[in-house]
Short mmCIF file of C-alpha atoms and ligand atoms in Angstrom, two decimals:
data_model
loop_
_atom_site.label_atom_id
_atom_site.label_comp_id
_atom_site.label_asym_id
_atom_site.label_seq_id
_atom_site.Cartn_x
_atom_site.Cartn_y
_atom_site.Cartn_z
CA UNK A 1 9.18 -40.89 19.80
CA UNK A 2 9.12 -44.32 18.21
CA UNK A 3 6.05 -46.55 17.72
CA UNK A 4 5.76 -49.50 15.84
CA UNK A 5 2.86 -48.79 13.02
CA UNK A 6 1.20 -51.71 11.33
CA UNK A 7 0.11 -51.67 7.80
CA UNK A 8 -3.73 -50.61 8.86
CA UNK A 9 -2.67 -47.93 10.56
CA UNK A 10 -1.13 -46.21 7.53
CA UNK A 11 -5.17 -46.20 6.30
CA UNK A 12 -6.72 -45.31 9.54
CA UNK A 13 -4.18 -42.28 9.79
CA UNK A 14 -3.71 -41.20 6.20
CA UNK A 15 -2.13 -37.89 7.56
CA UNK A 16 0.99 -39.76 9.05
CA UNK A 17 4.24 -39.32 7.21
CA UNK A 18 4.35 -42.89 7.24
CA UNK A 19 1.35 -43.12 5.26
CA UNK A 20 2.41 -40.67 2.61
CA UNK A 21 5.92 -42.05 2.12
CA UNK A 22 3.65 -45.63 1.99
CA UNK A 23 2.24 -44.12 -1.37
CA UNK A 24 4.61 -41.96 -2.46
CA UNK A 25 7.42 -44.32 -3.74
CA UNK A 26 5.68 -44.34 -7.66
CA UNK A 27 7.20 -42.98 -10.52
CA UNK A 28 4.50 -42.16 -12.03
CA UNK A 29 3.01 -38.80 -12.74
CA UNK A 30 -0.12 -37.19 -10.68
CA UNK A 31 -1.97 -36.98 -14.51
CA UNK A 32 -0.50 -40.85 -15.90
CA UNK A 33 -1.76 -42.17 -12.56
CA UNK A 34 -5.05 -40.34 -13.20
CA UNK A 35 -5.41 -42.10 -15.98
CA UNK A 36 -4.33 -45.46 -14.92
CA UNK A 37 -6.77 -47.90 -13.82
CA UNK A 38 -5.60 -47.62 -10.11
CA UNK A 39 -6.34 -43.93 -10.46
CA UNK A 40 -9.80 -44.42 -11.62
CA UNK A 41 -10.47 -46.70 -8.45
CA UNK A 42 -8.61 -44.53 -6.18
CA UNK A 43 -10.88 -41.31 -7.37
CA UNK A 44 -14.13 -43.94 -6.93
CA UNK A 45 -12.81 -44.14 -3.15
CA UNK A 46 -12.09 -40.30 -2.88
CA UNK A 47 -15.65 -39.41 -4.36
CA UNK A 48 -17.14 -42.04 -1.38
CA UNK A 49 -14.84 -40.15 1.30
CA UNK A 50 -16.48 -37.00 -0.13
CA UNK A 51 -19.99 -38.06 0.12
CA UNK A 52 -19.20 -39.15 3.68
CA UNK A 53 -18.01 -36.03 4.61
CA UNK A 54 -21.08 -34.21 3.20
CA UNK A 55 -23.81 -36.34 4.93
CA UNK A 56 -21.70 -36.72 8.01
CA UNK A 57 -23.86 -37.85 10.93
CA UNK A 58 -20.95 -37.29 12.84
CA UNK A 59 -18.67 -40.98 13.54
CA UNK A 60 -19.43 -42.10 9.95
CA UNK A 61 -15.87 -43.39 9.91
CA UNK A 62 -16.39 -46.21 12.48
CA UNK A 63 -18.74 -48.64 10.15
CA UNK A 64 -15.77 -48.44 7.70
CA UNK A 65 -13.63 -51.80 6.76
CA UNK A 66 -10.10 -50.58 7.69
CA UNK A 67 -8.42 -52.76 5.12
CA UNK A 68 -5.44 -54.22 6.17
CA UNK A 69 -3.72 -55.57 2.66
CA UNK A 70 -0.71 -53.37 0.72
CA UNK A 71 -3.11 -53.15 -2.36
CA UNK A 72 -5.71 -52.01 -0.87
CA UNK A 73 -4.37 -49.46 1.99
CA UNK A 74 -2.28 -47.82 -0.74
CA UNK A 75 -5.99 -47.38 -2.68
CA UNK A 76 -7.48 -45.79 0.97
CA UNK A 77 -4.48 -43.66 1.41
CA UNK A 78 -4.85 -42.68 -2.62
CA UNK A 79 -8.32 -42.08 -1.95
CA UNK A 80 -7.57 -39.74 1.26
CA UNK A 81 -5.08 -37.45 -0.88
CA UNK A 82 -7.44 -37.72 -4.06
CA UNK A 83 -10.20 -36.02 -2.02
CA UNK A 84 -7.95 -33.17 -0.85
CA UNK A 85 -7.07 -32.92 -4.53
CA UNK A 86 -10.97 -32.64 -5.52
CA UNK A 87 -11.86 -30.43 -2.85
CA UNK A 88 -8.88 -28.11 -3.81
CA UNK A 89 -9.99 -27.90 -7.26
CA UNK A 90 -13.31 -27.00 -6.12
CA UNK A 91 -12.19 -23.93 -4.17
CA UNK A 92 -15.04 -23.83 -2.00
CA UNK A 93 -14.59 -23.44 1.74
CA UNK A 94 -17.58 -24.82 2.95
CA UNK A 95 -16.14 -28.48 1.00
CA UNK A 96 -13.14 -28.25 2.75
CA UNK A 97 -14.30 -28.21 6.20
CA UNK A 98 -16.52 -30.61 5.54
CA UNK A 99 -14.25 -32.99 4.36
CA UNK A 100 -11.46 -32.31 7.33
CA UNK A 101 -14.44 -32.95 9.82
CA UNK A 102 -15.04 -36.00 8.29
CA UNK A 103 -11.56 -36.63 8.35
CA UNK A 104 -10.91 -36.01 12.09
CA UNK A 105 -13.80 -37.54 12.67
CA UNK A 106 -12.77 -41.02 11.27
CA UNK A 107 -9.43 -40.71 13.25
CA UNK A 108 -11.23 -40.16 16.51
CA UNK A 109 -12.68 -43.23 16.02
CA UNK A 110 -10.13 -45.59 15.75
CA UNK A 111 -7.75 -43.40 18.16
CA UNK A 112 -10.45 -44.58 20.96
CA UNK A 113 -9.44 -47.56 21.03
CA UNK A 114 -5.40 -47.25 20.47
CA UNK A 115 -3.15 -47.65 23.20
CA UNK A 116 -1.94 -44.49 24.94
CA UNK A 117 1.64 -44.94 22.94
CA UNK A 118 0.26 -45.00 19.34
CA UNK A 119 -2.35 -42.08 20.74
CA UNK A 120 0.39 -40.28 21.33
CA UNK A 121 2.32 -40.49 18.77
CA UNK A 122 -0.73 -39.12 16.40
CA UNK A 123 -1.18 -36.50 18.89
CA UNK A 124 2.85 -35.38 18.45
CA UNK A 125 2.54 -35.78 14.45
CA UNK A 126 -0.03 -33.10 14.16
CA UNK A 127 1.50 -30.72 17.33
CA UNK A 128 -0.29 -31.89 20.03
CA UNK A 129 1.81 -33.26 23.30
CA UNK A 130 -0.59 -35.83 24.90
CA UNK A 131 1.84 -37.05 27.76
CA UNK A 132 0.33 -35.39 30.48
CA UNK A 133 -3.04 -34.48 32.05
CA UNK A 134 -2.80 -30.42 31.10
CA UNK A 135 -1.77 -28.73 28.34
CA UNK A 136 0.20 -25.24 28.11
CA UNK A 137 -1.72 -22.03 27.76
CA UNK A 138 -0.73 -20.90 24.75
CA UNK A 139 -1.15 -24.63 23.16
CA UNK A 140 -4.67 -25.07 24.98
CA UNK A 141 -6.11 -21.33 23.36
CA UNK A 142 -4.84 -22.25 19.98
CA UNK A 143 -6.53 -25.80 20.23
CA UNK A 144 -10.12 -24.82 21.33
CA UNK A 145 -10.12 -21.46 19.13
CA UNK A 146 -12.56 -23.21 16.56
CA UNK A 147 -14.37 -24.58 19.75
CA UNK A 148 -17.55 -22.78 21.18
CA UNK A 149 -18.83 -24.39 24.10
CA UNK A 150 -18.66 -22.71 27.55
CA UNK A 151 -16.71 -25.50 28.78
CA UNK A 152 -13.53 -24.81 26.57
CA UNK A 153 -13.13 -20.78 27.53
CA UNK A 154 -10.13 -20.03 29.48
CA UNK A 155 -12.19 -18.30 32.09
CA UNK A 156 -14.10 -21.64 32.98
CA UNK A 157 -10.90 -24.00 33.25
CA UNK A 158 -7.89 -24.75 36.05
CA UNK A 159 -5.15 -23.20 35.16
CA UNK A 160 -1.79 -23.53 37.24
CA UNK A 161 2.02 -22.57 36.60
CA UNK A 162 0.69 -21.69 32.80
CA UNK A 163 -0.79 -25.05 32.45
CA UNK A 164 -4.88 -25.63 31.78
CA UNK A 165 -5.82 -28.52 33.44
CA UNK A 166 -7.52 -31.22 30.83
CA UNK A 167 -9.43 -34.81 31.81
CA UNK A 168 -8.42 -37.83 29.48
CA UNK A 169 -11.58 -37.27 27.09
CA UNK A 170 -10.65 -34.35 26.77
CA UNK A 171 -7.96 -34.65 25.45
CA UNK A 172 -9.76 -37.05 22.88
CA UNK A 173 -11.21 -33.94 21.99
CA UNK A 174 -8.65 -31.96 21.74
CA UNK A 175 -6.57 -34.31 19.46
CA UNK A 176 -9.63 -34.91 17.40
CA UNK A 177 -9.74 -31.19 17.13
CA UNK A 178 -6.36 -30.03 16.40
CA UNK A 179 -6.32 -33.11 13.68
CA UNK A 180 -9.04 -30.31 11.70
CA UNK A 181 -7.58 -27.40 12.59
CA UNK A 182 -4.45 -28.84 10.68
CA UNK A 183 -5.54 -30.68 7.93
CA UNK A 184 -7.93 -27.46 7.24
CA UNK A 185 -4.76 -25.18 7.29
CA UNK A 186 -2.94 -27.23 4.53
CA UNK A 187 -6.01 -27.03 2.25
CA UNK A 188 -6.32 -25.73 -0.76
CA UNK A 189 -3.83 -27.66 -1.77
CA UNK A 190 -2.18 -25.97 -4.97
CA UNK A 191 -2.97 -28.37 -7.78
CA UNK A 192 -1.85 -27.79 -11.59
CA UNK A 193 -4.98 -26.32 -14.01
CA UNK A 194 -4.35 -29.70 -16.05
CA UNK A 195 -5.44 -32.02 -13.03
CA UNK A 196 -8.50 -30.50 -12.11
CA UNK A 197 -9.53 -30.45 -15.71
CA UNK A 198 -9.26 -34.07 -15.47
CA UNK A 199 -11.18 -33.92 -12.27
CA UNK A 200 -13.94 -31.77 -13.68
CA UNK A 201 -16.81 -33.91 -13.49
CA UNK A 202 -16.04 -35.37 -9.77
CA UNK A 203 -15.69 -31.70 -8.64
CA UNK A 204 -19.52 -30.64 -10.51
CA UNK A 205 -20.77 -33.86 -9.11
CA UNK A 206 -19.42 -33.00 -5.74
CA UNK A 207 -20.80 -28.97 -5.86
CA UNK A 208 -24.24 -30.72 -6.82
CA UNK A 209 -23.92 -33.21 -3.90
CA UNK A 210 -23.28 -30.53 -1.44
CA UNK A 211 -25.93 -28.17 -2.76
CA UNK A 212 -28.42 -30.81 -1.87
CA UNK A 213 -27.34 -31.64 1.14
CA UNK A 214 -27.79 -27.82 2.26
CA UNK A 215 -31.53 -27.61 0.73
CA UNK A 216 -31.84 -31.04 2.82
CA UNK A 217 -30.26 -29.82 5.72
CA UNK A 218 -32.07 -26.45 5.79
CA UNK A 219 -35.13 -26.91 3.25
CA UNK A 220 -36.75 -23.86 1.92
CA UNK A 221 -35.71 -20.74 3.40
CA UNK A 222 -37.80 -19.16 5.75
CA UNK A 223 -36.93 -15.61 6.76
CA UNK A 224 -39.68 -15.66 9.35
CA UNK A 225 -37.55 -18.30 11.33
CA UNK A 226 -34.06 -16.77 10.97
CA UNK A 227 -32.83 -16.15 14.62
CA UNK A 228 -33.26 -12.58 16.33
CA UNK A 229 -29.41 -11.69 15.56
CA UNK A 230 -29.87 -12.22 12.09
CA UNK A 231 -33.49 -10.76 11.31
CA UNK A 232 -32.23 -7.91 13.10
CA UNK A 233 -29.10 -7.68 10.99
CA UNK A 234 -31.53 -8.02 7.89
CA UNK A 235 -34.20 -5.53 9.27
CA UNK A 236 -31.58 -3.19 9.57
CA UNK A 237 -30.18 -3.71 6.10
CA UNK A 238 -33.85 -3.04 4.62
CA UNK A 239 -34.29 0.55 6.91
CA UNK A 240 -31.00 1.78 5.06
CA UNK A 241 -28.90 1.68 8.20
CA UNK A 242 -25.37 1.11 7.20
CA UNK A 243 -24.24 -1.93 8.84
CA UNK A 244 -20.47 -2.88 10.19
CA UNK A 245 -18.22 -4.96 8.12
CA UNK A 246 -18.85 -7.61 11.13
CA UNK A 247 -22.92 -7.24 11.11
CA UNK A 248 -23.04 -7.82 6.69
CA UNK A 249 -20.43 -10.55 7.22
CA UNK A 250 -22.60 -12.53 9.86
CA UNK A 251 -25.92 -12.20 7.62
CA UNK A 252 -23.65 -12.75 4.31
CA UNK A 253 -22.23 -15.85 5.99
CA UNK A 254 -25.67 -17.14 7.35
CA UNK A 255 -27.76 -17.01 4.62
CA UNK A 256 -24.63 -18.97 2.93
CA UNK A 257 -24.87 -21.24 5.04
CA UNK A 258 -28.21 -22.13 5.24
CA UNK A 259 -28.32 -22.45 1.49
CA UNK A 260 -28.59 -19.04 -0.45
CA UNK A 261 -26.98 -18.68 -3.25
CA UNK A 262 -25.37 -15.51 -4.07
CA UNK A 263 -28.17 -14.05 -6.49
CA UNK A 264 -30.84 -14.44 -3.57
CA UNK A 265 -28.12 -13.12 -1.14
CA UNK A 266 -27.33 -9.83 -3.39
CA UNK A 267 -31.21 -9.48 -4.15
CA UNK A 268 -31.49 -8.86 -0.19
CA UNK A 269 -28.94 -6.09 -0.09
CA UNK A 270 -30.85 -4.57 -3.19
CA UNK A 271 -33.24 -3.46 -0.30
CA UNK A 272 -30.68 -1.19 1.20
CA UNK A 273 -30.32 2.33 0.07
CA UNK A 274 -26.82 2.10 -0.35
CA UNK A 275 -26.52 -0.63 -2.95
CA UNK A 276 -23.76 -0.89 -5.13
CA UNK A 277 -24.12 -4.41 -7.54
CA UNK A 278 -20.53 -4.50 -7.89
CA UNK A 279 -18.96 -4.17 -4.48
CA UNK A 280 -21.87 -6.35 -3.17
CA UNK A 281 -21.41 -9.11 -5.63
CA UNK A 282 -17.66 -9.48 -4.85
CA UNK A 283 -18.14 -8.47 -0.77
CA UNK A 284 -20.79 -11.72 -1.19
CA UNK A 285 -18.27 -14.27 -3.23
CA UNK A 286 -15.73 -13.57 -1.25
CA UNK A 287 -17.38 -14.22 2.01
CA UNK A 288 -19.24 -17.15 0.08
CA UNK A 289 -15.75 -18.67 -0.16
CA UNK A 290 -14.48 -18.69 -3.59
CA UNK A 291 -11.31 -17.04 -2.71
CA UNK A 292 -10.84 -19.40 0.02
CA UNK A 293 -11.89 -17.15 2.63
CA UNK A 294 -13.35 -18.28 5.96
CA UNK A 295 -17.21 -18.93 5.51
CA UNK A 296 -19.02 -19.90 8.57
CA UNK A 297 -21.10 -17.56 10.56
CA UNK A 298 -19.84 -16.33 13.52
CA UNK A 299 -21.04 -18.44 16.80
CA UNK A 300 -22.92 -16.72 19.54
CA UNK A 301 -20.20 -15.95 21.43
CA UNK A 302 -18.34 -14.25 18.76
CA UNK A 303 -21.71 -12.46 18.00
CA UNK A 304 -21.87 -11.14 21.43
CA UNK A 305 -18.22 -10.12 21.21
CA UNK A 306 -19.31 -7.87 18.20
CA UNK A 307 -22.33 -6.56 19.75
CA UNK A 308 -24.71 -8.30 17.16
CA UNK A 309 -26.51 -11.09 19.73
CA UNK A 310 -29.79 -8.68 20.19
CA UNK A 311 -33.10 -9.59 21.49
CA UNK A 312 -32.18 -13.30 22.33
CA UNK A 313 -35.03 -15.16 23.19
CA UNK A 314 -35.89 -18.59 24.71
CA UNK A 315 -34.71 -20.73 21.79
CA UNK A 316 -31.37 -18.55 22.23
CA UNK A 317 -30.72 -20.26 25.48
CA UNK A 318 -30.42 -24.00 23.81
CA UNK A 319 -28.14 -23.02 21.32
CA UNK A 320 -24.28 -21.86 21.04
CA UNK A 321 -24.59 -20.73 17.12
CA UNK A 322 -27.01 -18.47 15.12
CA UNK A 323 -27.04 -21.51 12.68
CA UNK A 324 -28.43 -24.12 15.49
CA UNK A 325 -31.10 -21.59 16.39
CA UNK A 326 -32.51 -21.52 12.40
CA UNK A 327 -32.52 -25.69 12.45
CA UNK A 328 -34.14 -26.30 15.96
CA UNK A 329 -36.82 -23.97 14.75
CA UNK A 330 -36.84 -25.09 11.50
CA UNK A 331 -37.43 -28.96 13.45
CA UNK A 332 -40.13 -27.32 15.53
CA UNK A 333 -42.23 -25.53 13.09
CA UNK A 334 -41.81 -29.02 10.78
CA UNK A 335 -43.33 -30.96 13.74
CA UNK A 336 -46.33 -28.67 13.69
CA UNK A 337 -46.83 -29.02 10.26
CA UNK A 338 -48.77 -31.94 9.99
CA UNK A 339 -50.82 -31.06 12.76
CA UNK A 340 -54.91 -31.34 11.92
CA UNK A 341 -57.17 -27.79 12.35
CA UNK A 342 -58.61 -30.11 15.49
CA UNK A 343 -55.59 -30.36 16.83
S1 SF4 B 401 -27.99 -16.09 21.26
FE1 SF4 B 401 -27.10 -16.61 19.30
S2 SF4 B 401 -28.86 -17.01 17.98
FE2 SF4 B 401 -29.64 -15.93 19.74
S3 SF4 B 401 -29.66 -13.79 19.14
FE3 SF4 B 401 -27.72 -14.16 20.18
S4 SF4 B 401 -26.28 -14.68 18.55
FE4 SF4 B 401 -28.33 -14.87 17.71
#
């Protein structure tokens, strides 16, 4: 499929291989261009695509001046792969999909408003075939795997002659979807020692960033308001029982998540009888993500596929993940806060 791409484009889709052979004709090295003064600018515009990403209010991307000159798409196209680069070097998962949200995100938002032939042709670059109103089976599970609301499960959709029937913004969705799923699966990207020594202080800057956003996000944490799954999980922990790999993954995960950091996480498994400091410590990293290992806590669907979604209560019904349930109350008991003895 041919489309005719215009110089903006190459910035609003940095993922193209248009856009990469755009930047990629220099003869320079990764470490001389580091050091350049077009480096230093292009990491400036990384670090901002970064921040983005961690304060994303979701469609950040659409206040953003698409530039349109050679100069300065080849910096926003620098910028794109510089973050990948910082984000690598940082070896945490929970930075990664952050910053691939962001990215799909910020495509989504200028894909809205492309014609169906330049939609399309994003849509085939990253996999997806967006030519008719239904997808094939095997292409539609793979898509919505990382998706959790009812809508998406095979059991709730048309499906005919191996085909799952899809409406036109939803396959928005869908593109805007498989854009993460594949930008995630190409990070880390495997970057020489020597670079991300030079890119030491952007990737502290960017740890500190993020651990503030959490403590923002989440506050203080407050056991008392951890969702029934997870207390339960935690309870059990405390009375000795010995829980399933899945059952210390979701709490590990969870209390990740919401801001723990791996001391406070270990000091809670100290409570069960059957502590051992060392496995414990590397069970927690791992799952915390510095070997690149998936992070997030399991939805409630995948709970209730384990078994671990016990004594859901009324909250449970306005929320798809354990993580949801911790911030609406965490909203609601903040709103009752400031509330006078009167009152
Ligand atoms: S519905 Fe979700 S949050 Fe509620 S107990 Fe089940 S898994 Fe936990």
């Amino acid at each position: 499929m041919r489309v005719s791409l215009e110089l903006k484009d190459l910035a609003k889709y940095p993922f193209l291989k248009e856009s990469q052979q755009f930047i990629g004709a220099s003869t320079d090295t990764l470490e001389q261009f580091l050091s350049g003064a077009s480096g230093r600018i292009a990491v400036r515009h990384a670090m901002e695509r970064i921040r983005i990403s961690l304060r994303m209010g979701d469609r950040d991307g659409s206040s953003e001046r698409i530039p349109s000159d050679s100069i300065d798409v080849k910096l926003s196209i620098s910028g794109y792969v510089l973050a990948r680069i910082i984000i690598s070097c940082a070896t945490d998962r929970a930075l990664m999909e952050r910053l691939v949200r962001y990215e799909a995100e910020r495509a989504y938002t200028y894909l809205l408003d492309e014609d169906d032939e330049k939609r399309r042709y994003v849509a085939a670059s990253v996999g997806l075939e967006m030519g008719t109103a239904s997808l094939p089976v095997v292409q539609y599970v793979e898509t919505v795997a990382g998706l959790h609301e009812e809508r998406w499960r095979l059991i709730n959709r048309d499906v005919a002659q191996g085909r799952v029937t899809v409406s036109p913004q939803e396959m928005n969705e869908l593109l805007k979807e498989q854009i993460r799923v594949i930008l995630l699966r190409q990070l880390p990207l495997r970057v020489p020692d020597k670079v991300c020594s030079m890119l030491e202080l952007q990737v502290g800057e960017i740890r500190t960033a993020y651990q503030k956003t959490i403590l923002e996000q989440f506050g203080a944490v407050e056991e008392d308001l951890f969702p029934p799954c997870i207390q339960a999980l935690a309870t059990a922990l405390t009375a000795g029982t010995n829980l399933p790999h899945s059952g210390r993954f979701a709490l590990t995960a969870f209390l990740h998540n919401i801001g723990m950091g791996p001391a406070q996480i270990i000091e809670l498994y100290c409570r069960a009888p059957d502590f051992d400091i060392s496995k414990t410590q590397y069970q927690v990293e791992h799952i915390s993500g510095r070997s690149g290992t998936e992070y997030t806590a399991p939805s409630c669907a995948a709970m209730r596929t384990y078994g671990l979604c016990i004594k859901s209560d009324g909250i449970c019904t306005k929320v798809n993940h354990p993580l949801n349930y911790y911030r609406l109350k965490k909203r609601k008991e903040g709103k009752k806060e400031p509330t006078s003895p009167s009152d």
